[in-house]
Tab-separated table of C-alpha atoms in Angstrom:
chain	number	residue	atom	x	y	z
G	1	MET	CA	14.275	-24.655	8.836
G	2	ALA	CA	10.903	-26.208	9.609
G	3	ASP	CA	9.672	-29.478	8.071
G	4	GLY	CA	8.920	-29.231	4.373
G	5	GLY	CA	11.601	-26.605	3.790
G	6	GLU	CA	9.446	-23.736	5.053
G	7	LYS	CA	11.065	-20.940	7.044
G	8	GLU	CA	10.271	-20.768	10.715
G	9	THR	CA	8.296	-17.683	11.602
G	10	LYS	CA	8.091	-16.040	14.998
G	11	PRO	CA	4.624	-15.888	16.597
G	12	LEU	CA	2.577	-12.897	15.532
G	13	ARG	CA	1.957	-10.306	18.223
G	14	HIS	CA	-1.678	-9.672	19.122
G	15	GLY	CA	-3.033	-6.174	19.682
G	16	TYR	CA	-5.994	-4.565	21.418
G	17	THR	CA	-9.409	-3.522	20.133
G	18	THR	CA	-10.689	0.037	19.927
G	19	GLY	CA	-13.178	-0.977	22.629
G	20	ALA	CA	-10.390	-1.989	25.016
G	21	CYS	CA	-8.509	1.256	24.314
G	22	ALA	CA	-11.624	3.374	24.915
G	23	THR	CA	-12.272	1.522	28.182
G	24	ALA	CA	-8.726	2.103	29.466
G	25	ALA	CA	-8.955	5.781	28.515
G	26	ALA	CA	-12.359	6.155	30.230
G	27	GLN	CA	-11.067	4.536	33.422
G	28	ALA	CA	-7.980	6.783	33.496
G	29	ALA	CA	-10.034	9.906	32.782
G	30	LEU	CA	-12.461	9.146	35.629
G	31	GLU	CA	-9.595	8.510	38.050
G	32	ALA	CA	-8.033	11.816	36.971
G	33	LEU	CA	-11.363	13.578	37.567
G	34	ILE	CA	-11.879	12.059	41.026
G	35	MET	CA	-8.269	12.343	42.194
G	36	GLN	CA	-7.555	15.604	40.342
G	37	GLU	CA	-4.266	14.010	39.296
G	38	SER	CA	-2.909	13.164	35.860
G	39	GLN	CA	-2.813	9.421	35.072
G	40	THR	CA	-0.052	7.625	33.150
G	41	GLN	CA	-1.445	4.075	33.037
G	42	ALA	CA	-4.725	2.175	33.292
G	43	THR	CA	-5.140	-1.542	33.972
G	44	ILE	CA	-8.400	-3.063	32.791
G	45	ARG	CA	-9.825	-6.571	32.593
G	46	LEU	CA	-10.563	-7.749	29.059
G	47	PRO	CA	-13.682	-9.859	28.252
G	48	ILE	CA	-11.380	-12.911	27.891
G	49	GLY	CA	-10.471	-12.523	31.595
G	50	GLN	CA	-7.001	-11.088	31.041
G	51	ASP	CA	-5.711	-7.985	32.857
G	52	VAL	CA	-3.859	-5.546	30.576
G	53	THR	CA	-2.124	-2.257	31.379
G	54	PHE	CA	-2.388	0.552	28.825
G	55	ASP	CA	-0.127	3.603	28.655
G	56	ILE	CA	-1.998	6.898	28.863
G	57	VAL	CA	-0.227	9.210	26.421
G	58	ALA	CA	-2.161	12.364	27.364
G	59	CYS	CA	-4.328	13.288	30.327
G	60	ALA	CA	-6.067	16.509	31.351
G	61	TYR	CA	-8.611	17.400	34.027
G	62	ALA	CA	-10.679	20.176	35.592
G	63	SER	CA	-13.190	20.218	38.433
G	64	ASP	CA	-16.033	18.697	36.359
G	65	TRP	CA	-14.271	17.137	33.368
G	66	ALA	CA	-11.266	14.986	32.465
G	67	SER	CA	-9.851	13.263	29.395
G	68	ALA	CA	-7.331	10.513	28.713
G	69	GLU	CA	-5.805	9.225	25.490
G	70	VAL	CA	-4.556	5.798	24.391
G	71	ILE	CA	-2.789	4.997	21.113
G	72	LYS	CA	-4.331	1.872	19.587
G	73	ASP	CA	-1.863	-0.963	19.108
G	74	GLY	CA	-3.204	-3.458	16.586
G	75	GLY	CA	-0.278	-5.841	17.065
G	76	ASP	CA	0.722	-7.608	13.851
G	77	ASP	CA	-2.811	-7.346	12.465
G	78	PRO	CA	-3.240	-5.225	9.300
G	79	ASP	CA	-5.848	-3.024	10.943
G	80	ALA	CA	-6.931	0.375	9.611
G	81	THR	CA	-7.183	1.652	13.196
G	82	HIS	CA	-3.623	0.700	14.214
G	83	GLY	CA	-1.965	3.800	15.676
G	84	ALA	CA	-5.249	5.690	16.058
G	85	ARG	CA	-5.688	8.109	18.958
G	86	ILE	CA	-8.573	6.909	21.155
G	87	ILE	CA	-9.735	9.607	23.576
G	88	SER	CA	-12.308	9.210	26.340
G	89	GLU	CA	-13.705	12.262	28.097
G	90	VAL	CA	-15.724	12.000	31.299
G	91	PHE	CA	-18.131	14.564	32.756
G	92	TRP	CA	-20.156	14.632	35.948
G	93	ARG	CA	-23.869	14.597	35.147
G	94	GLU	CA	-26.856	15.649	37.232
G	95	ALA	CA	-28.843	12.455	36.621
G	96	PRO	CA	-27.623	9.168	38.143
G	97	GLY	CA	-26.232	6.385	35.967
G	98	ILE	CA	-23.662	6.164	33.191
G	99	GLU	CA	-24.228	7.634	29.731
G	100	ILE	CA	-21.935	6.579	26.856
G	101	ASP	CA	-21.741	8.497	23.578
G	102	GLY	CA	-19.451	9.093	20.628
G	103	GLY	CA	-17.687	12.328	19.790
G	104	VAL	CA	-15.545	13.426	16.841
G	105	GLY	CA	-14.457	10.558	14.595
G	106	VAL	CA	-16.833	7.958	16.022
G	107	GLY	CA	-19.493	7.030	13.483
G	108	ARG	CA	-23.226	7.213	13.953
G	109	VAL	CA	-25.583	4.422	12.895
G	110	THR	CA	-28.039	5.357	10.123
G	111	LYS	CA	-29.263	1.931	8.942
G	112	PRO	CA	-30.959	-0.946	10.794
G	113	GLY	CA	-29.337	-4.371	11.054
G	114	LEU	CA	-26.390	-3.449	13.270
G	115	PRO	CA	-26.061	-4.326	16.974
G	116	VAL	CA	-26.517	-0.628	17.818
G	117	GLU	CA	-29.806	1.227	17.319
G	118	VAL	CA	-30.197	3.794	14.521
G	119	GLY	CA	-29.161	7.251	15.724
G	120	GLN	CA	-26.720	5.998	18.351
G	121	ALA	CA	-22.937	6.255	18.268
G	122	ALA	CA	-21.311	3.191	16.690
G	123	ILE	CA	-19.985	1.828	19.976
G	124	ASN	CA	-20.808	-1.874	19.998
G	125	PRO	CA	-22.489	-3.656	22.942
G	126	VAL	CA	-19.351	-5.321	24.378
G	127	PRO	CA	-17.275	-2.091	24.440
G	128	ARG	CA	-20.262	-0.282	26.000
G	129	LYS	CA	-20.418	-2.971	28.686
G	130	MET	CA	-16.644	-2.784	29.248
G	131	ILE	CA	-16.725	1.014	29.633
G	132	ARG	CA	-19.747	0.892	31.949
G	133	GLU	CA	-18.183	-1.785	34.187
G	134	ALA	CA	-14.837	0.054	34.346
G	135	VAL	CA	-16.567	3.316	35.292
G	136	GLU	CA	-18.713	1.569	37.920
G	137	ALA	CA	-15.620	-0.092	39.401
G	138	VAL	CA	-13.839	3.277	39.782
G	139	LEU	CA	-16.912	4.931	41.317
G	140	ASN	CA	-17.246	2.053	43.801
G	141	ARG	CA	-13.545	2.075	44.640
G	142	TYR	CA	-13.668	5.764	45.557
G	143	GLU	CA	-17.213	5.493	47.002
G	144	VAL	CA	-18.487	8.191	44.658
G	145	LYS	CA	-22.233	8.263	44.021
G	146	ARG	CA	-22.589	10.548	40.987
G	147	GLY	CA	-23.752	10.201	37.403
G	148	VAL	CA	-21.074	10.064	34.698
G	149	ARG	CA	-21.123	10.861	30.982
G	150	VAL	CA	-18.424	9.229	28.820
G	151	VAL	CA	-17.682	10.525	25.310
G	152	VAL	CA	-15.326	8.518	23.106
G	153	SER	CA	-13.555	10.346	20.262
G	154	VAL	CA	-11.087	9.373	17.541
G	155	PRO	CA	-9.603	12.568	16.034
G	156	ASP	CA	-8.687	10.886	12.711
G	157	GLY	CA	-11.702	8.579	12.741
G	158	GLU	CA	-13.499	10.072	9.759
G	159	GLU	CA	-10.410	9.608	7.567
G	160	ILE	CA	-9.724	6.090	8.900
G	161	ALA	CA	-13.352	5.106	8.208
G	162	LYS	CA	-12.747	5.556	4.463
G	163	LYS	CA	-10.615	2.381	4.626
G	164	THR	CA	-13.449	0.381	6.198
G	165	LEU	CA	-16.937	-0.849	5.212
G	166	ASN	CA	-18.599	1.627	7.595
G	167	ALA	CA	-20.256	3.858	4.985
G	168	ARG	CA	-21.705	0.778	3.229
G	169	LEU	CA	-23.111	-0.407	6.554
G	170	GLY	CA	-24.676	2.993	7.199
G	171	ILE	CA	-22.153	4.112	9.837
G	172	LEU	CA	-21.353	7.719	8.980
G	173	GLY	CA	-18.868	10.244	10.333
G	174	GLY	CA	-16.180	7.948	11.650
G	175	ILE	CA	-15.107	4.511	12.806
G	176	SER	CA	-16.852	1.995	15.035
G	177	ILE	CA	-15.670	1.181	18.547
G	178	LEU	CA	-15.484	-2.597	18.367
G	179	GLY	CA	-14.279	-5.751	20.080
G	180	THR	CA	-15.817	-8.790	21.711
G	181	ARG	CA	-12.648	-10.241	23.253
G	182	GLY	CA	-10.585	-7.115	23.856
G	183	ILE	CA	-7.655	-8.415	21.833
G	184	VAL	CA	-7.015	-8.392	18.083
G	185	VAL	CA	-5.799	-11.780	16.842
G	186	PRO	CA	-3.223	-11.247	14.061
G	187	PHE	CA	-4.582	-11.891	10.575
G	188	SER	CA	-7.630	-13.277	12.245
G	189	THR	CA	-10.454	-14.455	10.047
G	190	ALA	CA	-12.929	-13.697	12.815
G	191	ALA	CA	-12.963	-9.919	12.298
G	192	TYR	CA	-13.429	-10.165	8.542
G	193	LYS	CA	-16.127	-12.814	8.884
G	194	ALA	CA	-17.924	-10.605	11.392
G	195	SER	CA	-17.923	-7.693	8.947
G	196	VAL	CA	-19.255	-9.940	6.139
G	197	ALA	CA	-22.056	-11.282	8.366
G	198	GLN	CA	-22.898	-7.751	9.476
G	199	ALA	CA	-22.984	-6.466	5.887
G	200	ILE	CA	-25.393	-9.249	4.870
G	201	ARG	CA	-27.563	-8.497	7.908
G	202	VAL	CA	-27.719	-4.813	6.923
G	203	ALA	CA	-28.721	-5.829	3.364
G	204	VAL	CA	-31.541	-8.010	4.712
G	205	LYS	CA	-32.776	-5.304	7.102
G	206	GLY	CA	-32.731	-2.885	4.155
G	207	GLY	CA	-35.125	-5.163	2.260
G	208	CYS	CA	-32.633	-6.854	-0.097
G	209	SER	CA	-33.506	-10.362	-1.275
G	210	HIS	CA	-30.701	-10.410	-3.868
G	211	VAL	CA	-27.107	-10.051	-2.638
G	212	VAL	CA	-24.014	-9.734	-4.851
G	213	LEU	CA	-20.934	-11.319	-3.250
G	214	SER	CA	-17.571	-10.300	-4.697
G	215	THR	CA	-14.027	-11.460	-4.003
G	216	GLY	CA	-12.492	-7.972	-4.266
G	217	GLY	CA	-12.818	-4.366	-5.400
G	218	ARG	CA	-12.677	-4.965	-9.146
G	219	SER	CA	-15.229	-7.758	-9.060
G	220	GLU	CA	-17.506	-5.662	-6.848
G	221	LYS	CA	-17.331	-2.808	-9.345
G	222	TYR	CA	-18.309	-5.214	-12.125
G	223	GLY	CA	-21.237	-6.477	-10.030
G	224	MET	CA	-22.451	-2.910	-9.484
G	225	GLU	CA	-22.344	-2.274	-13.234
G	226	LEU	CA	-24.201	-5.544	-13.822
G	227	TYR	CA	-26.956	-4.694	-11.324
G	228	PRO	CA	-27.250	-0.873	-11.204
G	229	GLU	CA	-30.794	-1.147	-9.861
G	230	LEU	CA	-29.665	-2.761	-6.588
G	231	PRO	CA	-28.985	-0.553	-3.544
G	232	GLU	CA	-25.416	-0.156	-2.316
G	233	GLU	CA	-25.925	-2.418	0.699
G	234	ALA	CA	-26.759	-5.366	-1.620
G	235	PHE	CA	-23.063	-5.547	-2.594
G	236	VAL	CA	-20.884	-7.402	-0.097
G	237	GLU	CA	-17.137	-7.948	-0.470
G	238	MET	CA	-16.666	-11.477	0.871
G	239	GLY	CA	-12.935	-11.724	0.123
G	240	ASP	CA	-11.738	-15.325	0.381
G	241	PHE	CA	-14.614	-16.431	2.649
G	242	VAL	CA	-16.924	-17.730	-0.081
G	243	GLY	CA	-18.492	-20.563	1.884
G	244	PHE	CA	-19.068	-18.470	4.993
G	245	ALA	CA	-20.748	-15.681	2.975
G	246	ILE	CA	-22.991	-18.161	1.121
G	247	GLN	CA	-24.064	-19.807	4.388
G	248	GLN	CA	-24.832	-16.413	5.939
G	249	CYS	CA	-27.000	-15.456	2.942
G	250	ALA	CA	-28.909	-18.742	3.154
G	251	ARG	CA	-29.441	-18.440	6.909
G	252	GLN	CA	-30.722	-14.897	6.600
G	253	GLY	CA	-33.270	-15.773	3.920
G	254	ILE	CA	-31.652	-14.295	0.803
G	255	SER	CA	-33.374	-15.749	-2.287
G	256	LYS	CA	-30.733	-14.885	-4.912
G	257	ILE	CA	-26.948	-14.868	-4.544
G	258	THR	CA	-24.705	-13.575	-7.321
G	259	LEU	CA	-21.033	-14.495	-7.040
G	260	VAL	CA	-18.613	-12.260	-8.959
G	261	GLY	CA	-14.932	-13.090	-9.168
G	262	MET	CA	-11.996	-14.142	-11.283
G	263	MET	CA	-10.693	-17.375	-12.719
G	264	GLY	CA	-8.157	-18.231	-10.005
G	265	LYS	CA	-10.460	-18.191	-6.988
G	266	PHE	CA	-13.524	-19.531	-8.809
G	267	SER	CA	-11.561	-22.492	-10.184
G	268	LYS	CA	-11.436	-23.587	-6.523
G	269	VAL	CA	-15.097	-22.831	-5.802
G	270	ALA	CA	-16.032	-24.954	-8.827
G	271	GLN	CA	-14.611	-28.025	-7.097
G	272	GLY	CA	-16.168	-27.227	-3.726
G	273	VAL	CA	-13.247	-25.412	-2.062
G	274	MET	CA	-14.999	-22.581	-0.248
G	275	MET	CA	-12.035	-20.874	1.431
G	276	VAL	CA	-10.123	-19.560	-1.571
G	277	HIS	CA	-7.039	-17.918	-0.033
G	278	SER	CA	-3.925	-18.812	-2.021
G	279	LYS	CA	-2.513	-20.623	1.032
G	280	SER	CA	-5.661	-22.610	1.800
G	281	ALA	CA	-5.771	-24.805	-1.308
G	282	SER	CA	-3.735	-25.208	-4.459
G	283	VAL	CA	-5.271	-25.198	-7.939
G	284	ASP	CA	-6.280	-28.690	-9.114
G	285	PHE	CA	-5.145	-28.748	-12.739
G	286	GLY	CA	-6.615	-32.228	-13.219
G	287	PHE	CA	-10.027	-30.781	-12.375
G	288	LEU	CA	-9.481	-27.859	-14.791
G	289	ALA	CA	-8.532	-30.363	-17.501
G	290	ARG	CA	-11.753	-32.325	-16.903
G	291	MET	CA	-13.793	-29.102	-17.192
G	292	ALA	CA	-12.013	-28.262	-20.441
G	293	GLU	CA	-12.892	-31.717	-21.719
G	294	GLU	CA	-16.508	-31.158	-20.660
G	295	ALA	CA	-16.471	-27.849	-22.577
G	296	GLY	CA	-15.302	-29.599	-25.777
G	297	ALA	CA	-11.689	-28.384	-25.807
G	298	PRO	CA	-9.275	-30.278	-28.112
G	299	GLU	CA	-7.443	-33.238	-26.551
G	300	ALA	CA	-4.054	-31.538	-26.987
G	301	ALA	CA	-5.300	-28.459	-25.058
G	302	VAL	CA	-6.644	-30.662	-22.274
G	303	LYS	CA	-3.198	-32.283	-21.892
G	304	GLU	CA	-1.541	-28.853	-21.918
G	305	ILE	CA	-3.623	-27.789	-18.911
G	306	LEU	CA	-1.947	-30.484	-16.801
G	307	GLN	CA	1.399	-28.701	-17.354
G	308	ALA	CA	0.084	-25.184	-16.542
G	309	ASN	CA	1.457	-23.098	-13.668
G	310	THR	CA	-1.620	-21.013	-12.778
G	311	ALA	CA	-5.385	-21.061	-13.253
G	312	ALA	CA	-5.104	-17.694	-15.036
G	313	GLN	CA	-2.790	-19.322	-17.596
G	314	VAL	CA	-5.452	-21.966	-18.268
G	315	GLY	CA	-8.038	-19.212	-18.689
G	316	ASP	CA	-5.838	-17.410	-21.201
G	317	GLN	CA	-5.347	-20.663	-23.086
G	318	MET	CA	-9.103	-21.302	-23.286
G	319	GLN	CA	-9.709	-17.752	-24.485
G	320	ALA	CA	-7.015	-18.058	-27.152
G	321	LEU	CA	-8.680	-21.252	-28.403
G	322	GLY	CA	-12.087	-19.546	-28.441
G	323	CYS	CA	-13.347	-22.176	-26.003
G	324	THR	CA	-15.634	-19.801	-24.101
G	325	ALA	CA	-17.825	-22.748	-23.044
G	326	PHE	CA	-15.069	-23.582	-20.521
G	327	PHE	CA	-16.019	-20.555	-18.398
G	328	ASP	CA	-19.718	-21.373	-18.564
G	329	VAL	CA	-18.946	-24.937	-17.455
G	330	MET	CA	-16.906	-23.557	-14.548
G	331	SER	CA	-19.689	-21.125	-13.645
G	332	GLY	CA	-22.168	-24.018	-13.578
G	333	HIS	CA	-19.931	-26.021	-11.239
G	334	CYS	CA	-19.602	-22.952	-8.981
G	335	CYS	CA	-23.401	-22.609	-8.822
G	336	ARG	CA	-23.893	-26.274	-7.978
G	337	GLU	CA	-21.221	-26.297	-5.252
G	338	SER	CA	-22.551	-23.016	-3.822
G	339	LEU	CA	-26.069	-24.438	-3.563
G	340	ARG	CA	-24.554	-27.465	-1.829
G	341	GLU	CA	-22.659	-25.164	0.561
G	342	ALA	CA	-25.889	-23.290	1.323
G	343	GLY	CA	-27.545	-26.587	2.220
G	344	ALA	CA	-29.946	-26.199	-0.698
G	345	PHE	CA	-28.740	-28.997	-2.981
G	346	GLY	CA	-28.086	-32.702	-2.755
G	347	PRO	CA	-29.525	-35.571	-0.681
G	348	GLU	CA	-28.770	-33.819	2.634
G	349	ALA	CA	-30.278	-30.458	1.632
G	350	LYS	CA	-31.680	-28.507	4.596
G	351	VAL	CA	-32.769	-25.323	2.800
G	352	ARG	CA	-36.167	-25.979	1.225
G	353	THR	CA	-37.041	-22.421	0.252
G	354	PRO	CA	-36.244	-21.339	-3.335
G	355	LEU	CA	-32.638	-20.203	-3.724
G	356	GLU	CA	-30.976	-19.081	-6.928
G	357	VAL	CA	-27.192	-18.856	-7.260
G	358	GLU	CA	-25.611	-17.024	-10.167
G	359	THR	CA	-21.877	-17.123	-10.934
G	360	VAL	CA	-20.157	-14.411	-12.972
G	361	ILE	CA	-16.500	-14.971	-13.895
G	362	ILE	CA	-14.562	-11.948	-15.149
G	363	SER	CA	-11.046	-11.405	-16.486
G	364	MET	CA	-8.309	-9.379	-14.805
G	365	LYS	CA	-9.241	-6.536	-17.161
G	366	GLY	CA	-12.883	-6.669	-16.098
G	367	SER	CA	-14.473	-8.354	-19.122
G	368	LEU	CA	-17.064	-11.129	-18.872
G	369	LEU	CA	-15.741	-14.682	-19.310
G	370	GLY	CA	-18.603	-16.860	-18.088
G	371	ARG	CA	-22.037	-16.575	-16.504
G	372	LYS	CA	-24.490	-19.221	-15.300
G	373	SER	CA	-27.432	-19.390	-12.945
G	374	MET	CA	-28.908	-22.354	-11.049
G	375	THR	CA	-31.730	-22.879	-8.590
G	376	ASN	CA	-32.538	-25.565	-6.030
G	377	VAL	CA	-36.122	-25.702	-7.282
G	378	VAL	CA	-36.550	-28.454	-9.873
């Protein structure tokens, strides 16, 4: 047993990005084309400077074409693309240089704001660079001076994409080929943060000045019902990364942020805790009791809160008492702390442009509990 009575856990196994898999497959396919021999492995250098060998599970070739396939291993990361078939095909081309495109199951960009131009296959800049460098290295090794076309496909990509934010971001027809490091860090916050930042960037490029940040699917649905006039890209699922999403909105010039979520997570935001994962911070029942007092709850109810087990239990108690002001008080605290997080409130405020933050707290059943709005402009 570890200190504190917690069970020891073995280190989580990292995996490899779709970009790394596509690069390994492209390298193997080109070697198969040049050598006219089937390949069983490909060793590539990842952007982090690490050499990794990938198994090639299928390889085929002809005189002017070859293909190789890698099965994506996401490690212990809960990744929608884990187990996906990543296929790279290579073709000789008449023109010099290296052309990289997406085939079946690789999405195509239809909205501005992404690192890939509208109309291009959703293969991000780092994977493109990895593929190009791997292809160039093979051509140089075999002293071949010919143009090459690489097409990356993911046979189940269109189905996998339904589990991602791609459609919201304007990436249609499949998944994105991603990765800046080449490896997938288990349960990494980096990948989720990147998708949140990208979603906000797409909203800004689409002309949105009002963004609705939700903690999950149910709260996002409520936000969409609350603001039916807003375009789809204005709704961003921030998950537990409240502070990060607020900062991104402020940096990118959003003038109104609406936060939609439930009692448990927003009870933390109200006291300035901006990473609201259950493991990141426990509920402060003393703080909830002080808010209840501020809302005019009876003294006996305030004392009861100190003995509660969950924030949801406190919410139920306030509802049963008819003390709806409690949720408005909490919403107000959330607004104030969010403005502070955005750098738009307090003595050290850096954001001088007008910024409005609205907080909407809903119940587990999707009914409104509290709603407040606050601005940094006095």
